Short mmCIF file of C-alpha atoms in Angstrom, two decimals:
data_model
loop_
_atom_site.label_atom_id
_atom_site.label_comp_id
_atom_site.label_asym_id
_atom_site.label_seq_id
_atom_site.Cartn_x
_atom_site.Cartn_y
_atom_site.Cartn_z
CA ASP A 4 -2.55 -9.12 -12.37
CA SER A 5 0.23 -8.04 -10.00
CA GLY A 6 1.81 -11.49 -9.82
CA VAL A 7 1.40 -11.58 -6.03
CA THR A 8 -0.85 -14.41 -4.85
CA GLN A 9 -2.61 -14.46 -1.51
CA THR A 10 -4.63 -17.29 -0.02
CA PRO A 11 -7.27 -17.69 1.19
CA LYS A 12 -9.40 -14.87 -0.20
CA HIS A 13 -11.82 -15.00 2.69
CA LEU A 14 -11.52 -16.35 6.20
CA ILE A 15 -14.20 -16.44 8.86
CA THR A 16 -13.25 -17.58 12.33
CA ALA A 17 -14.14 -17.13 15.96
CA THR A 18 -12.50 -15.09 18.69
CA GLY A 19 -9.57 -16.79 20.34
CA GLN A 20 -8.68 -18.81 17.27
CA ARG A 21 -5.48 -18.84 15.23
CA VAL A 22 -5.19 -18.43 11.46
CA THR A 23 -2.43 -18.42 8.87
CA LEU A 24 -2.42 -16.21 5.79
CA ARG A 25 -0.19 -17.11 2.90
CA CYS A 26 1.53 -14.99 0.27
CA SER A 27 3.56 -15.85 -2.82
CA PRO A 28 5.53 -12.87 -4.12
CA ARG A 29 6.13 -11.97 -7.74
CA SER A 30 8.72 -14.10 -9.42
CA GLY A 31 12.15 -12.73 -8.61
CA ASP A 32 11.03 -10.39 -5.81
CA LEU A 33 12.95 -10.88 -2.59
CA SER A 34 11.04 -8.51 -0.32
CA VAL A 35 7.63 -9.25 1.13
CA TYR A 36 5.53 -6.77 3.08
CA TRP A 37 2.37 -7.28 5.11
CA TYR A 38 -0.24 -4.56 5.54
CA GLN A 39 -3.51 -4.43 7.42
CA GLN A 40 -6.39 -2.41 6.02
CA SER A 41 -9.27 -1.58 8.30
CA LEU A 42 -11.99 1.04 8.06
CA ASP A 43 -10.84 3.03 11.07
CA GLN A 44 -7.05 2.64 10.79
CA GLY A 45 -6.53 2.75 7.04
CA LEU A 46 -3.49 0.94 5.65
CA GLN A 47 -1.06 -0.01 8.39
CA PHE A 48 2.36 -1.51 7.74
CA LEU A 49 2.90 -4.65 9.78
CA ILE A 50 6.22 -6.20 8.83
CA GLN A 51 8.73 -6.71 6.02
CA TYR A 52 10.97 -9.64 5.14
CA TYR A 53 13.87 -9.64 2.74
CA ASN A 54 15.27 -12.93 1.48
CA GLY A 55 14.10 -14.79 4.56
CA GLU A 56 15.12 -12.26 7.19
CA GLU A 57 13.02 -9.72 9.01
CA ARG A 58 13.91 -6.26 7.68
CA ALA A 59 11.45 -3.84 9.27
CA LYS A 60 8.66 -3.93 11.80
CA GLY A 61 5.65 -1.67 12.01
CA ASN A 62 2.48 -1.73 14.05
CA ILE A 63 2.39 -5.49 14.46
CA LEU A 64 0.81 -6.89 17.59
CA GLU A 65 2.64 -9.46 19.70
CA ARG A 66 -0.17 -11.92 18.90
CA PHE A 67 0.86 -11.71 15.24
CA SER A 68 3.97 -13.18 13.69
CA ALA A 69 5.30 -13.75 10.22
CA GLN A 70 8.06 -15.56 8.41
CA GLN A 71 9.50 -15.90 4.94
CA PHE A 72 10.56 -19.31 3.72
CA PRO A 73 13.51 -20.33 1.51
CA ASP A 74 11.23 -20.39 -1.54
CA LEU A 75 10.37 -16.75 -0.64
CA HIS A 76 6.71 -17.29 0.13
CA SER A 77 5.57 -15.74 3.38
CA GLU A 78 3.03 -16.54 6.05
CA LEU A 79 1.34 -14.24 8.53
CA ASN A 80 0.13 -15.95 11.68
CA LEU A 81 -2.60 -14.31 13.73
CA SER A 82 -3.42 -15.84 17.11
CA SER A 83 -5.81 -15.23 20.00
CA LEU A 84 -8.00 -13.42 17.52
CA GLU A 85 -10.20 -10.55 18.63
CA LEU A 86 -13.14 -8.89 16.93
CA GLY A 87 -10.95 -5.90 16.18
CA ASP A 88 -8.62 -8.02 14.07
CA SER A 89 -11.27 -8.21 11.37
CA ALA A 90 -9.71 -6.49 8.36
CA LEU A 91 -8.22 -6.93 4.92
CA TYR A 92 -4.66 -8.20 5.07
CA PHE A 93 -2.50 -7.41 2.08
CA CYS A 94 0.80 -8.82 1.05
CA ALA A 95 3.10 -6.90 -1.28
CA SER A 96 6.43 -7.66 -2.85
CA SER A 97 9.15 -5.59 -4.42
CA ALA A 98 12.28 -6.17 -6.44
CA GLU A 99 14.66 -4.77 -3.88
CA ALA A 100 18.25 -5.63 -4.52
CA GLY A 101 19.33 -4.64 -1.02
CA ARG A 102 19.88 -1.50 0.97
CA GLY A 103 21.11 0.55 -1.96
CA LEU A 104 19.58 3.89 -2.97
CA SER A 105 17.82 2.47 -6.00
CA SER A 106 15.81 0.08 -3.89
CA TYR A 107 13.84 2.92 -2.32
CA ASN A 108 12.30 3.74 -5.67
CA SER A 109 11.04 0.22 -6.21
CA PRO A 110 7.27 0.16 -6.20
CA LEU A 111 5.38 -2.38 -4.17
CA HIS A 112 3.14 -4.84 -5.99
CA PHE A 113 0.11 -5.88 -3.98
CA GLY A 114 -1.91 -9.05 -3.87
CA ASN A 115 -5.71 -8.98 -3.76
CA GLY A 116 -5.76 -9.49 -0.03
CA THR A 117 -7.30 -11.86 2.49
CA ARG A 118 -10.47 -10.66 4.13
CA LEU A 119 -10.52 -11.87 7.73
CA THR A 120 -13.77 -11.80 9.68
CA VAL A 121 -13.63 -12.62 13.37
CA THR A 122 -17.01 -13.39 14.93
CA GLY B 201 7.80 11.37 11.61
CA ASN B 202 6.69 10.53 8.11
CA SER B 203 3.05 11.07 7.20
CA VAL B 204 0.71 11.62 4.26
CA THR B 205 -2.49 13.64 4.28
CA GLN B 206 -5.07 13.31 1.53
CA MET B 207 -8.21 15.27 0.87
CA GLU B 208 -11.18 13.69 2.52
CA GLY B 209 -13.65 11.81 0.42
CA PRO B 210 -15.85 10.66 -0.89
CA VAL B 211 -15.52 12.60 -4.12
CA THR B 212 -18.32 12.35 -6.67
CA LEU B 213 -17.97 13.75 -10.19
CA SER B 214 -19.69 13.48 -13.51
CA GLU B 215 -18.03 11.80 -16.44
CA GLU B 216 -15.55 14.02 -18.32
CA ALA B 217 -15.10 16.31 -15.31
CA PHE B 218 -11.66 17.48 -14.17
CA LEU B 219 -10.26 15.67 -11.17
CA THR B 220 -7.90 16.83 -8.45
CA ILE B 221 -7.15 14.81 -5.34
CA ASN B 222 -4.88 16.72 -2.98
CA CYS B 223 -1.99 15.06 -1.20
CA THR B 224 0.59 16.64 1.11
CA TYR B 225 3.34 14.92 3.01
CA THR B 226 5.72 15.31 5.92
CA ALA B 227 9.05 13.57 5.69
CA THR B 228 12.71 13.93 6.47
CA GLY B 229 14.68 14.59 3.32
CA TYR B 230 13.25 13.82 -0.09
CA PRO B 231 11.10 10.73 -0.19
CA SER B 232 9.81 8.92 -3.25
CA LEU B 233 6.11 9.59 -3.83
CA PHE B 234 3.46 7.28 -5.23
CA TRP B 235 -0.20 7.11 -6.12
CA TYR B 236 -1.91 3.75 -5.80
CA VAL B 237 -5.45 2.86 -6.89
CA GLN B 238 -7.70 0.19 -5.39
CA TYR B 239 -10.64 -1.04 -7.45
CA PRO B 240 -13.47 -2.84 -5.64
CA GLY B 241 -12.46 -6.27 -4.41
CA GLU B 242 -8.88 -5.90 -5.55
CA GLY B 243 -5.50 -5.05 -4.11
CA LEU B 244 -3.65 -1.79 -4.58
CA GLN B 245 -2.14 -1.11 -7.99
CA LEU B 246 0.64 1.36 -8.63
CA LEU B 247 -0.75 4.23 -10.69
CA LEU B 248 2.27 6.51 -10.93
CA LYS B 249 5.37 7.61 -9.06
CA ALA B 250 7.94 10.40 -8.78
CA THR B 251 11.31 10.08 -7.15
CA LYS B 252 12.66 13.62 -7.00
CA ALA B 253 11.54 17.23 -6.89
CA ASP B 254 9.77 18.52 -10.03
CA ASP B 255 9.39 14.99 -11.42
CA LYS B 256 6.02 14.38 -13.03
CA GLY B 257 4.54 10.93 -12.86
CA SER B 258 1.87 10.02 -15.39
CA ASN B 259 -0.19 7.01 -16.37
CA LYS B 260 -3.62 6.36 -17.92
CA GLY B 261 -4.29 10.10 -18.20
CA PHE B 262 -3.46 10.74 -14.55
CA GLU B 263 -0.62 13.07 -13.58
CA ALA B 264 1.06 14.21 -10.39
CA THR B 265 4.03 16.53 -9.91
CA TYR B 266 6.46 16.29 -6.99
CA ARG B 267 6.43 19.76 -5.44
CA LYS B 268 9.16 20.11 -2.84
CA GLU B 269 8.34 23.71 -1.96
CA THR B 270 4.75 22.86 -1.02
CA THR B 271 5.45 19.22 0.00
CA SER B 272 2.62 18.14 -2.26
CA PHE B 273 1.86 15.48 -4.86
CA HIS B 274 -1.65 16.24 -6.08
CA LEU B 275 -3.29 13.80 -8.48
CA GLU B 276 -5.02 15.22 -11.56
CA LYS B 277 -6.90 13.97 -14.58
CA GLY B 278 -8.41 16.13 -17.26
CA SER B 279 -11.45 14.02 -18.10
CA VAL B 280 -12.56 11.22 -15.81
CA GLN B 281 -14.45 8.11 -16.84
CA VAL B 282 -16.84 5.85 -14.96
CA SER B 283 -14.10 3.21 -14.93
CA ASP B 284 -11.93 5.54 -12.80
CA SER B 285 -14.24 4.95 -9.83
CA ALA B 286 -12.00 3.54 -7.10
CA VAL B 287 -10.14 4.44 -3.93
CA TYR B 288 -6.93 6.40 -4.48
CA PHE B 289 -4.01 6.32 -2.04
CA CYS B 290 -1.11 8.71 -1.90
CA ALA B 291 2.04 7.23 -0.37
CA LEU B 292 5.64 8.06 0.38
CA ARG B 293 8.76 6.00 0.84
CA PRO B 294 11.45 7.68 2.94
CA LEU B 295 14.90 7.95 1.42
CA LYS B 296 16.71 6.63 4.45
CA GLY B 297 16.46 6.03 8.13
CA GLN B 298 14.44 3.62 10.18
CA GLY B 299 11.29 4.05 8.14
CA ALA B 300 13.00 3.58 4.81
CA GLN B 301 11.76 0.08 4.19
CA LYS B 302 8.06 0.75 4.07
CA LEU B 303 5.45 2.79 2.28
CA VAL B 304 3.51 5.26 4.38
CA PHE B 305 -0.04 5.69 3.05
CA GLY B 306 -2.58 8.42 3.26
CA GLN B 307 -6.06 7.50 4.39
CA GLY B 308 -7.38 7.04 0.85
CA THR B 309 -9.93 9.01 -1.17
CA ARG B 310 -12.97 7.26 -2.58
CA LEU B 311 -13.84 8.53 -6.05
CA THR B 312 -17.18 7.87 -7.74
CA ILE B 313 -17.81 8.92 -11.33
CA ASN B 314 -21.40 9.12 -12.50
CA PRO B 315 -22.31 8.68 -16.17
#
């Protein structure tokens, strides 16, 4: 058990709809990352938050947004869903202390993912 | 840019066989390198890591050595078990720069071990 909790485990929705994925990081971890895993694209980094602030952005569509709350849990919002958004969405957390050198060696701990199916 | 290339799968071996999964990378400077494993229906778990050249990461019988001269981080295990069946991901984390906050993953290699 990684200590990272993601809900829901499965989500089935229709095109054009909006969904929210939730992630609770490991106790004490300040950084949260979102990744998308699809068969054709592999694991794609979407976005990272550190202590409530956006830290890095990857291949995240404008229809997608995320935030990290004061209690450090994070939500990924996906809107105007398309068939191609069907994928596994993973959240990960790490014990980064900040921008120091040591933080780059911190491993990421992944949740079990939310499987999104858009029909 | 930063990238990771893994050997294409799927890989199928018999129990107790020797395993090698190749991984090479492209990065500016000296990134940290990782192997993650994903069992069916689960998230990725850190298997091992190495943070500088010639470091050897090891865990659960798996090993990988950070080779700067060949920009490689091949995963090896001397005797695989059926329970090692999973998808294995090689990843790097840049030391600094714009990409420094995220892991860059290879495409994954599916390993199946037959009894």
